[in-house]
mmCIF file of C-alpha atoms and ligand atoms in Angstrom:
data_model
loop_
_atom_site.group_PDB
_atom_site.id
_atom_site.type_symbol
_atom_site.label_atom_id
_atom_site.label_comp_id
_atom_site.label_asym_id
_atom_site.label_seq_id
_atom_site.Cartn_x
_atom_site.Cartn_y
_atom_site.Cartn_z
ATOM 1 C CA MET A 1 70.710 -8.108 -11.236
ATOM 2 C CA SER A 2 67.410 -9.713 -12.086
ATOM 3 C CA GLY A 3 64.858 -9.975 -9.285
ATOM 4 C CA VAL A 4 63.568 -12.978 -7.402
ATOM 5 C CA VAL A 5 60.348 -14.662 -8.391
ATOM 6 C CA VAL A 6 58.693 -17.259 -6.155
ATOM 7 C CA VAL A 7 56.764 -19.963 -8.019
ATOM 8 C CA LYS A 8 54.383 -22.628 -6.666
ATOM 9 C CA TRP A 9 53.974 -25.738 -8.787
ATOM 10 C CA GLY A 10 50.628 -27.106 -7.642
ATOM 11 C CA GLY A 11 50.509 -30.720 -6.645
ATOM 12 C CA GLY A 12 47.413 -31.325 -8.698
ATOM 13 C CA LEU A 13 49.309 -30.016 -11.734
ATOM 14 C CA ILE A 14 52.459 -32.116 -11.403
ATOM 15 C CA THR A 15 50.741 -35.386 -10.366
ATOM 16 C CA ASP A 16 47.620 -37.315 -11.147
ATOM 17 C CA LYS A 17 45.765 -36.358 -7.986
ATOM 18 C CA GLU A 18 43.657 -39.532 -7.770
ATOM 19 C CA ARG A 19 46.311 -42.164 -8.578
ATOM 20 C CA LEU A 20 48.686 -42.812 -5.715
ATOM 21 C CA CYS A 21 52.206 -41.584 -6.370
ATOM 22 C CA SER A 22 51.816 -40.940 -10.065
ATOM 23 C CA ALA A 23 53.781 -38.036 -11.409
ATOM 24 C CA ASN A 24 52.904 -36.061 -14.522
ATOM 25 C CA SER A 25 56.315 -36.151 -16.137
ATOM 26 C CA ALA A 26 55.344 -34.133 -19.206
ATOM 27 C CA ILE A 27 54.172 -31.185 -17.043
ATOM 28 C CA ILE A 28 57.186 -31.435 -14.777
ATOM 29 C CA SER A 29 59.554 -31.285 -17.757
ATOM 30 C CA SER A 30 57.661 -28.345 -19.325
ATOM 31 C CA LEU A 31 57.856 -26.434 -16.035
ATOM 32 C CA ALA A 32 61.555 -27.279 -15.690
ATOM 33 C CA LYS A 33 62.149 -25.951 -19.194
ATOM 34 C CA VAL A 34 60.419 -22.686 -18.227
ATOM 35 C CA ALA A 35 62.790 -22.485 -15.227
ATOM 36 C CA SER A 36 65.704 -22.657 -17.645
ATOM 37 C CA GLN A 37 64.282 -19.950 -19.874
ATOM 38 C CA THR A 38 64.033 -17.088 -17.356
ATOM 39 C CA SER A 39 66.794 -14.853 -16.083
ATOM 40 C CA LYS A 40 64.938 -14.327 -12.795
ATOM 41 C CA LYS A 41 66.253 -15.922 -9.684
ATOM 42 C CA LEU A 42 63.665 -18.534 -8.820
ATOM 43 C CA VAL A 43 62.391 -20.054 -5.600
ATOM 44 C CA ILE A 44 60.320 -23.108 -6.648
ATOM 45 C CA VAL A 45 57.969 -24.661 -4.143
ATOM 46 C CA HIS A 46 56.134 -27.726 -5.280
ATOM 47 C CA GLY A 47 53.043 -29.375 -3.860
ATOM 48 C CA ALA A 48 52.315 -33.020 -3.133
ATOM 49 C CA GLY A 49 49.295 -34.077 -5.138
ATOM 50 C CA SER A 50 48.950 -37.857 -4.975
ATOM 51 C CA PHE A 51 52.386 -38.242 -3.331
ATOM 52 C CA GLY A 52 51.055 -36.618 -0.167
ATOM 53 C CA HIS A 53 47.401 -36.042 0.217
ATOM 54 C CA LEU A 54 46.034 -39.571 -0.104
ATOM 55 C CA LYS A 55 48.174 -41.186 2.619
ATOM 56 C CA ALA A 56 48.149 -38.050 4.784
ATOM 57 C CA LYS A 57 44.349 -38.111 4.685
ATOM 58 C CA ALA A 58 44.168 -41.836 5.555
ATOM 59 C CA GLY A 59 46.620 -41.270 8.495
ATOM 60 C CA ARG A 60 44.889 -38.090 9.571
ATOM 61 C CA LEU A 61 48.322 -36.417 9.627
ATOM 62 C CA SER A 62 47.042 -32.844 9.473
ATOM 63 C CA GLU A 63 45.337 -33.411 12.831
ATOM 64 C CA GLY A 64 48.535 -34.367 14.614
ATOM 65 C CA GLU A 65 48.941 -37.240 17.098
ATOM 66 C CA ILE A 66 45.803 -39.358 17.543
ATOM 67 C CA GLU A 67 45.787 -41.909 20.314
ATOM 68 C CA GLY A 68 45.549 -45.512 19.127
ATOM 69 C CA LEU A 69 46.533 -44.717 15.541
ATOM 70 C CA ASP A 70 49.937 -45.788 14.214
ATOM 71 C CA GLN A 71 50.829 -42.649 12.381
ATOM 72 C CA GLN A 72 54.632 -42.863 12.547
ATOM 73 C CA SER A 73 54.872 -45.387 9.693
ATOM 74 C CA ILE A 74 52.561 -43.245 7.569
ATOM 75 C CA ILE A 75 54.650 -40.131 8.291
ATOM 76 C CA ALA A 76 57.762 -41.990 7.181
ATOM 77 C CA GLU A 77 55.980 -43.158 4.014
ATOM 78 C CA VAL A 78 54.668 -39.723 3.073
ATOM 79 C CA ARG A 79 58.110 -38.185 3.680
ATOM 80 C CA GLU A 80 59.687 -40.846 1.503
ATOM 81 C CA ASP A 81 57.028 -40.372 -1.254
ATOM 82 C CA MET A 82 57.703 -36.622 -1.254
ATOM 83 C CA LEU A 83 61.384 -37.275 -1.779
ATOM 84 C CA LEU A 84 60.544 -39.544 -4.715
ATOM 85 C CA LEU A 85 58.446 -36.821 -6.305
ATOM 86 C CA ASN A 86 61.112 -34.238 -5.607
ATOM 87 C CA THR A 87 63.820 -36.459 -7.109
ATOM 88 C CA GLN A 88 61.949 -36.497 -10.438
ATOM 89 C CA ILE A 89 61.712 -32.716 -10.280
ATOM 90 C CA MET A 90 65.403 -32.224 -9.434
ATOM 91 C CA GLU A 91 66.339 -34.551 -12.340
ATOM 92 C CA SER A 92 64.127 -32.691 -14.717
ATOM 93 C CA LEU A 93 65.640 -29.359 -13.625
ATOM 94 C CA ALA A 94 69.151 -30.783 -13.999
ATOM 95 C CA MET A 95 68.318 -32.094 -17.480
ATOM 96 C CA ASN A 96 67.320 -28.579 -18.438
ATOM 97 C CA GLY A 97 70.629 -27.175 -17.180
ATOM 98 C CA VAL A 98 69.122 -25.543 -14.073
ATOM 99 C CA ASP A 99 71.392 -25.283 -11.018
ATOM 100 C CA ALA A 100 68.985 -26.149 -8.223
ATOM 101 C CA GLU A 101 69.207 -27.292 -4.625
ATOM 102 C CA VAL A 102 66.401 -28.759 -2.488
ATOM 103 C CA PHE A 103 65.725 -28.037 1.161
ATOM 104 C CA PRO A 104 63.076 -30.405 2.626
ATOM 105 C CA PRO A 105 61.024 -28.551 5.242
ATOM 106 C CA ARG A 106 61.185 -31.516 7.691
ATOM 107 C CA ASP A 107 64.879 -30.512 8.146
ATOM 108 C CA TRP A 108 64.378 -26.802 8.849
ATOM 109 C CA ALA A 109 60.712 -25.922 9.577
ATOM 110 C CA LYS A 110 58.482 -26.409 12.601
ATOM 111 C CA GLY A 111 54.774 -25.859 12.781
ATOM 112 C CA PHE A 112 52.371 -25.205 9.956
ATOM 113 C CA GLY A 113 50.111 -22.400 8.685
ATOM 114 C CA ALA A 114 51.343 -18.974 7.650
ATOM 115 C CA ASP A 115 53.520 -18.459 10.734
ATOM 116 C CA PHE A 116 55.525 -21.663 10.849
ATOM 117 C CA SER A 117 58.986 -21.230 12.313
ATOM 118 C CA GLY A 118 62.425 -21.893 10.817
ATOM 119 C CA GLU A 119 64.806 -19.869 8.745
ATOM 120 C CA LEU A 120 63.988 -19.870 5.033
ATOM 121 C CA PRO A 121 66.900 -21.583 3.188
ATOM 122 C CA HIS A 122 68.368 -20.126 -0.024
ATOM 123 C CA HIS A 123 70.613 -21.477 -2.744
ATOM 124 C CA SER A 124 72.705 -19.275 -4.994
ATOM 125 C CA GLY A 125 70.908 -20.826 -8.017
ATOM 126 C CA VAL A 126 67.308 -22.033 -7.901
ATOM 127 C CA THR A 127 65.999 -22.850 -4.423
ATOM 128 C CA VAL A 128 63.569 -25.786 -4.283
ATOM 129 C CA VAL A 129 61.241 -26.557 -1.345
ATOM 130 C CA PHE A 130 58.032 -28.550 -1.067
ATOM 131 C CA GLY A 131 54.895 -29.069 1.065
ATOM 132 C CA ASP A 132 55.866 -31.590 3.744
ATOM 133 C CA VAL A 133 55.083 -33.376 7.061
ATOM 134 C CA VAL A 134 56.845 -31.271 9.722
ATOM 135 C CA ASP A 135 57.227 -31.484 13.493
ATOM 136 C CA ASP A 136 54.901 -29.292 15.550
ATOM 137 C CA SER A 137 55.295 -28.319 19.210
ATOM 138 C CA VAL A 138 51.584 -28.474 19.989
ATOM 139 C CA GLN A 139 50.211 -31.488 18.097
ATOM 140 C CA GLY A 140 53.455 -33.445 17.449
ATOM 141 C CA PHE A 141 53.458 -33.044 13.683
ATOM 142 C CA GLY A 142 51.380 -31.498 10.944
ATOM 143 C CA ILE A 143 51.246 -30.730 7.244
ATOM 144 C CA LEU A 144 53.028 -27.607 6.090
ATOM 145 C CA SER A 145 51.519 -26.559 2.781
ATOM 146 C CA GLY A 146 53.585 -25.162 -0.031
ATOM 147 C CA ASP A 147 51.043 -22.355 -0.200
ATOM 148 C CA ASP A 148 52.220 -21.182 3.227
ATOM 149 C CA ILE A 149 55.860 -21.602 2.296
ATOM 150 C CA VAL A 150 55.531 -19.511 -0.884
ATOM 151 C CA ALA A 151 53.758 -16.760 1.039
ATOM 152 C CA ARG A 152 56.684 -16.509 3.489
ATOM 153 C CA TYR A 153 59.317 -16.580 0.771
ATOM 154 C CA ALA A 154 57.495 -13.855 -1.153
ATOM 155 C CA ILE A 155 57.123 -11.645 1.872
ATOM 156 C CA GLU A 156 60.539 -12.156 3.433
ATOM 157 C CA THR A 157 63.045 -12.566 0.611
ATOM 158 C CA PRO A 158 64.760 -9.328 -0.371
ATOM 159 C CA GLY A 159 64.294 -8.333 -4.007
ATOM 160 C CA VAL A 160 61.106 -10.383 -4.669
ATOM 161 C CA GLU A 161 59.284 -9.179 -7.778
ATOM 162 C CA ARG A 162 56.252 -11.430 -7.664
ATOM 163 C CA LEU A 163 54.680 -14.721 -6.646
ATOM 164 C CA VAL A 164 53.312 -16.999 -9.339
ATOM 165 C CA PHE A 165 50.982 -19.981 -8.731
ATOM 166 C CA ALA A 166 50.993 -22.512 -11.600
ATOM 167 C CA ILE A 167 47.668 -24.308 -10.994
ATOM 168 C CA ASP A 168 45.892 -27.314 -12.438
ATOM 169 C CA GLY A 169 43.227 -27.242 -15.111
ATOM 170 C CA VAL A 170 41.892 -23.728 -14.607
ATOM 171 C CA ASP A 171 43.029 -20.316 -15.872
ATOM 172 C CA GLY A 172 42.946 -18.725 -12.422
ATOM 173 C CA ILE A 173 40.259 -18.118 -9.777
ATOM 174 C CA LEU A 174 36.805 -18.550 -11.225
ATOM 175 C CA ARG A 175 33.616 -16.980 -9.977
ATOM 176 C CA VAL A 176 31.753 -20.290 -10.104
ATOM 177 C CA PRO A 177 32.909 -23.954 -9.846
ATOM 178 C CA PRO A 178 35.049 -24.997 -12.865
ATOM 179 C CA ASN A 179 32.429 -27.408 -14.292
ATOM 180 C CA GLU A 180 29.922 -24.521 -14.530
ATOM 181 C CA ALA A 181 32.403 -21.805 -15.706
ATOM 182 C CA THR A 182 32.643 -20.140 -19.069
ATOM 183 C CA PRO A 183 35.747 -18.192 -20.078
ATOM 184 C CA GLU A 184 34.109 -14.988 -18.751
ATOM 185 C CA ASP A 185 33.991 -16.381 -15.239
ATOM 186 C CA LEU A 186 37.709 -15.890 -14.782
ATOM 187 C CA ILE A 187 38.433 -13.274 -12.087
ATOM 188 C CA GLU A 188 41.194 -11.275 -13.882
ATOM 189 C CA VAL A 189 41.905 -8.793 -11.146
ATOM 190 C CA TRP A 190 41.313 -9.600 -7.490
ATOM 191 C CA ALA A 191 39.872 -6.990 -5.194
ATOM 192 C CA PRO A 192 39.641 -7.395 -1.380
ATOM 193 C CA ASP A 193 35.869 -7.830 -1.574
ATOM 194 C CA THR A 194 35.970 -10.421 -4.367
ATOM 195 C CA GLU A 195 33.648 -13.356 -3.809
ATOM 196 C CA PHE A 196 33.859 -16.755 -5.447
ATOM 197 C CA GLU A 197 32.473 -20.226 -5.012
ATOM 198 C CA GLY A 198 35.662 -22.227 -4.559
ATOM 199 C CA VAL A 199 35.291 -26.005 -4.637
ATOM 200 C CA HIS A 200 37.571 -27.884 -2.305
ATOM 201 C CA SER A 201 37.884 -31.678 -2.523
ATOM 202 C CA SER A 202 38.319 -32.130 1.202
ATOM 203 C CA ASN A 203 37.889 -35.876 0.644
ATOM 204 C CA ILE A 204 41.386 -35.980 -0.903
ATOM 205 C CA ASP A 205 42.995 -32.658 -0.055
ATOM 206 C CA VAL A 206 44.500 -32.245 3.430
ATOM 207 C CA THR A 207 45.481 -28.628 2.955
ATOM 208 C CA GLY A 208 43.342 -25.751 1.838
ATOM 209 C CA GLY A 209 42.761 -25.872 -1.938
ATOM 210 C CA ILE A 210 41.983 -22.709 -3.907
ATOM 211 C CA ARG A 211 40.609 -20.869 -0.862
ATOM 212 C CA LEU A 212 44.008 -21.145 0.903
ATOM 213 C CA LYS A 213 45.745 -19.932 -2.234
ATOM 214 C CA ALA A 214 43.458 -16.926 -2.490
ATOM 215 C CA ASP A 215 43.976 -16.077 1.212
ATOM 216 C CA ARG A 216 47.764 -16.371 1.002
ATOM 217 C CA SER A 217 47.810 -14.407 -2.282
ATOM 218 C CA ALA A 218 45.835 -11.567 -0.691
ATOM 219 C CA LEU A 219 48.229 -11.617 2.254
ATOM 220 C CA VAL A 220 51.288 -11.378 -0.032
ATOM 221 C CA ALA A 221 49.673 -8.614 -2.143
ATOM 222 C CA SER A 222 49.011 -6.634 1.066
ATOM 223 C CA HIS A 223 52.827 -6.626 1.614
ATOM 224 C CA GLY A 224 53.251 -4.884 -1.732
ATOM 225 C CA ILE A 225 54.140 -7.975 -3.775
ATOM 226 C CA GLU A 226 52.167 -8.808 -6.935
ATOM 227 C CA VAL A 227 50.665 -12.337 -7.180
ATOM 228 C CA LEU A 228 49.593 -14.106 -10.358
ATOM 229 C CA MET A 229 47.664 -17.322 -10.646
ATOM 230 C CA VAL A 230 47.970 -19.018 -14.043
ATOM 231 C CA ASN A 231 47.052 -22.262 -15.767
ATOM 232 C CA GLY A 232 50.164 -24.396 -15.406
ATOM 233 C CA GLU A 233 49.199 -26.556 -18.414
ATOM 234 C CA HIS A 234 50.329 -23.576 -20.578
ATOM 235 C CA PRO A 235 54.102 -23.238 -20.022
ATOM 236 C CA LYS A 236 54.139 -19.912 -21.959
ATOM 237 C CA ARG A 237 51.709 -18.411 -19.469
ATOM 238 C CA VAL A 238 53.932 -19.581 -16.585
ATOM 239 C CA LEU A 239 56.988 -17.984 -18.261
ATOM 240 C CA ASP A 240 55.091 -14.744 -19.098
ATOM 241 C CA ALA A 241 53.855 -14.502 -15.482
ATOM 242 C CA ILE A 242 57.403 -15.033 -14.156
ATOM 243 C CA GLU A 243 58.727 -12.351 -16.496
ATOM 244 C CA GLY A 244 56.002 -9.886 -15.642
ATOM 245 C CA ARG A 245 54.425 -9.823 -19.090
ATOM 246 C CA PRO A 246 50.636 -9.569 -19.544
ATOM 247 C CA VAL A 247 49.101 -13.011 -19.167
ATOM 248 C CA ARG A 248 45.696 -14.715 -18.839
ATOM 249 C CA GLY A 249 45.137 -15.483 -15.153
ATOM 250 C CA THR A 250 44.095 -13.953 -11.897
ATOM 251 C CA ARG A 251 46.213 -10.984 -10.729
ATOM 252 C CA PHE A 252 46.347 -9.809 -7.131
ATOM 253 C CA PRO A 253 47.637 -6.206 -7.480
ATOM 254 C CA PRO A 254 50.198 -5.169 -4.866
ATOM 255 C CA SER A 255 48.908 -2.868 -2.151
ATOM 256 C CA ASN A 256 50.534 -1.645 1.038
ATOM 257 C CA SER A 257 47.570 -1.600 3.366
HETATM 258 C C1 IPE B 1 50.949 -30.732 0.928
HETATM 259 O O1 IPE B 1 51.510 -29.602 0.361
HETATM 260 C C2 IPE B 1 51.999 -31.597 1.579
HETATM 261 C C3 IPE B 1 51.570 -32.956 1.906
HETATM 262 C C4 IPE B 1 50.384 -33.430 1.812
HETATM 263 C C5 IPE B 1 52.634 -33.814 2.383
HETATM 264 P P1 IPE B 1 50.671 -28.637 -0.620
HETATM 265 O O2 IPE B 1 49.470 -28.135 0.072
HETATM 266 O O3 IPE B 1 51.649 -27.564 -1.097
HETATM 267 O O4 IPE B 1 50.288 -29.564 -1.808
HETATM 268 P P2 IPE B 1 49.321 -29.419 -3.075
HETATM 269 O O5 IPE B 1 49.910 -28.388 -3.946
HETATM 270 O O6 IPE B 1 47.952 -29.101 -2.511
HETATM 271 O O7 IPE B 1 49.351 -30.853 -3.681
#
């Protein structure tokens, strides 16, 4: 039987990050097509982009309950918006003949960060999950990032071959900010002492940006699972990464330290 590959579809890739609730249908359908082309058993975790970060930022949802702020209506809105984005994704997968089932984290996860609790759900076909607003026993609620969810699936699912991040607009992790980078600035193989100048738009992004991805990737690699970060605007790269073929991107070699 073919192995399991965990894939993160970055929110910035599948939406227009600055325009509220605007999905990038062309990218979603190209990624759904890739999902239909592989024989690997996929776990797809998608991000939020403009369906999550903008309102979550305005409602300070990652900080939990704040006195005097009506956050409940914003939580409900963000959860609803995430379902809207997910519905487009499920439709696109179905149109490509992919048997997929979604498990919204609000229904099964508690807490946020790498050690959130809850049993990871699995479907016999493609399992779909997304970054979400979840309950938290300390601060009431919080934002569980898809980057934390993929790390846990990659580490805990039996038979995982690798974790692939399909990211937005860049070929992988760059040594310098993207607007200053040349093709040579791509970090092709990550080493534990690798340094880079990640830019994080904390004005719109309520989770951790590229830095969180690098941290979680290093964690997964330390459990002996390879991680690849590729430019999601190139569907062939995403497919090659899933299949384990050589591909342009950043590779975190597996180690068992
Ligand atoms: C964020 O999830 C979830 C919400 C803001 C509701 P992610 O951290 O996985 O999203 P992206 O990939 O950065 O958009």
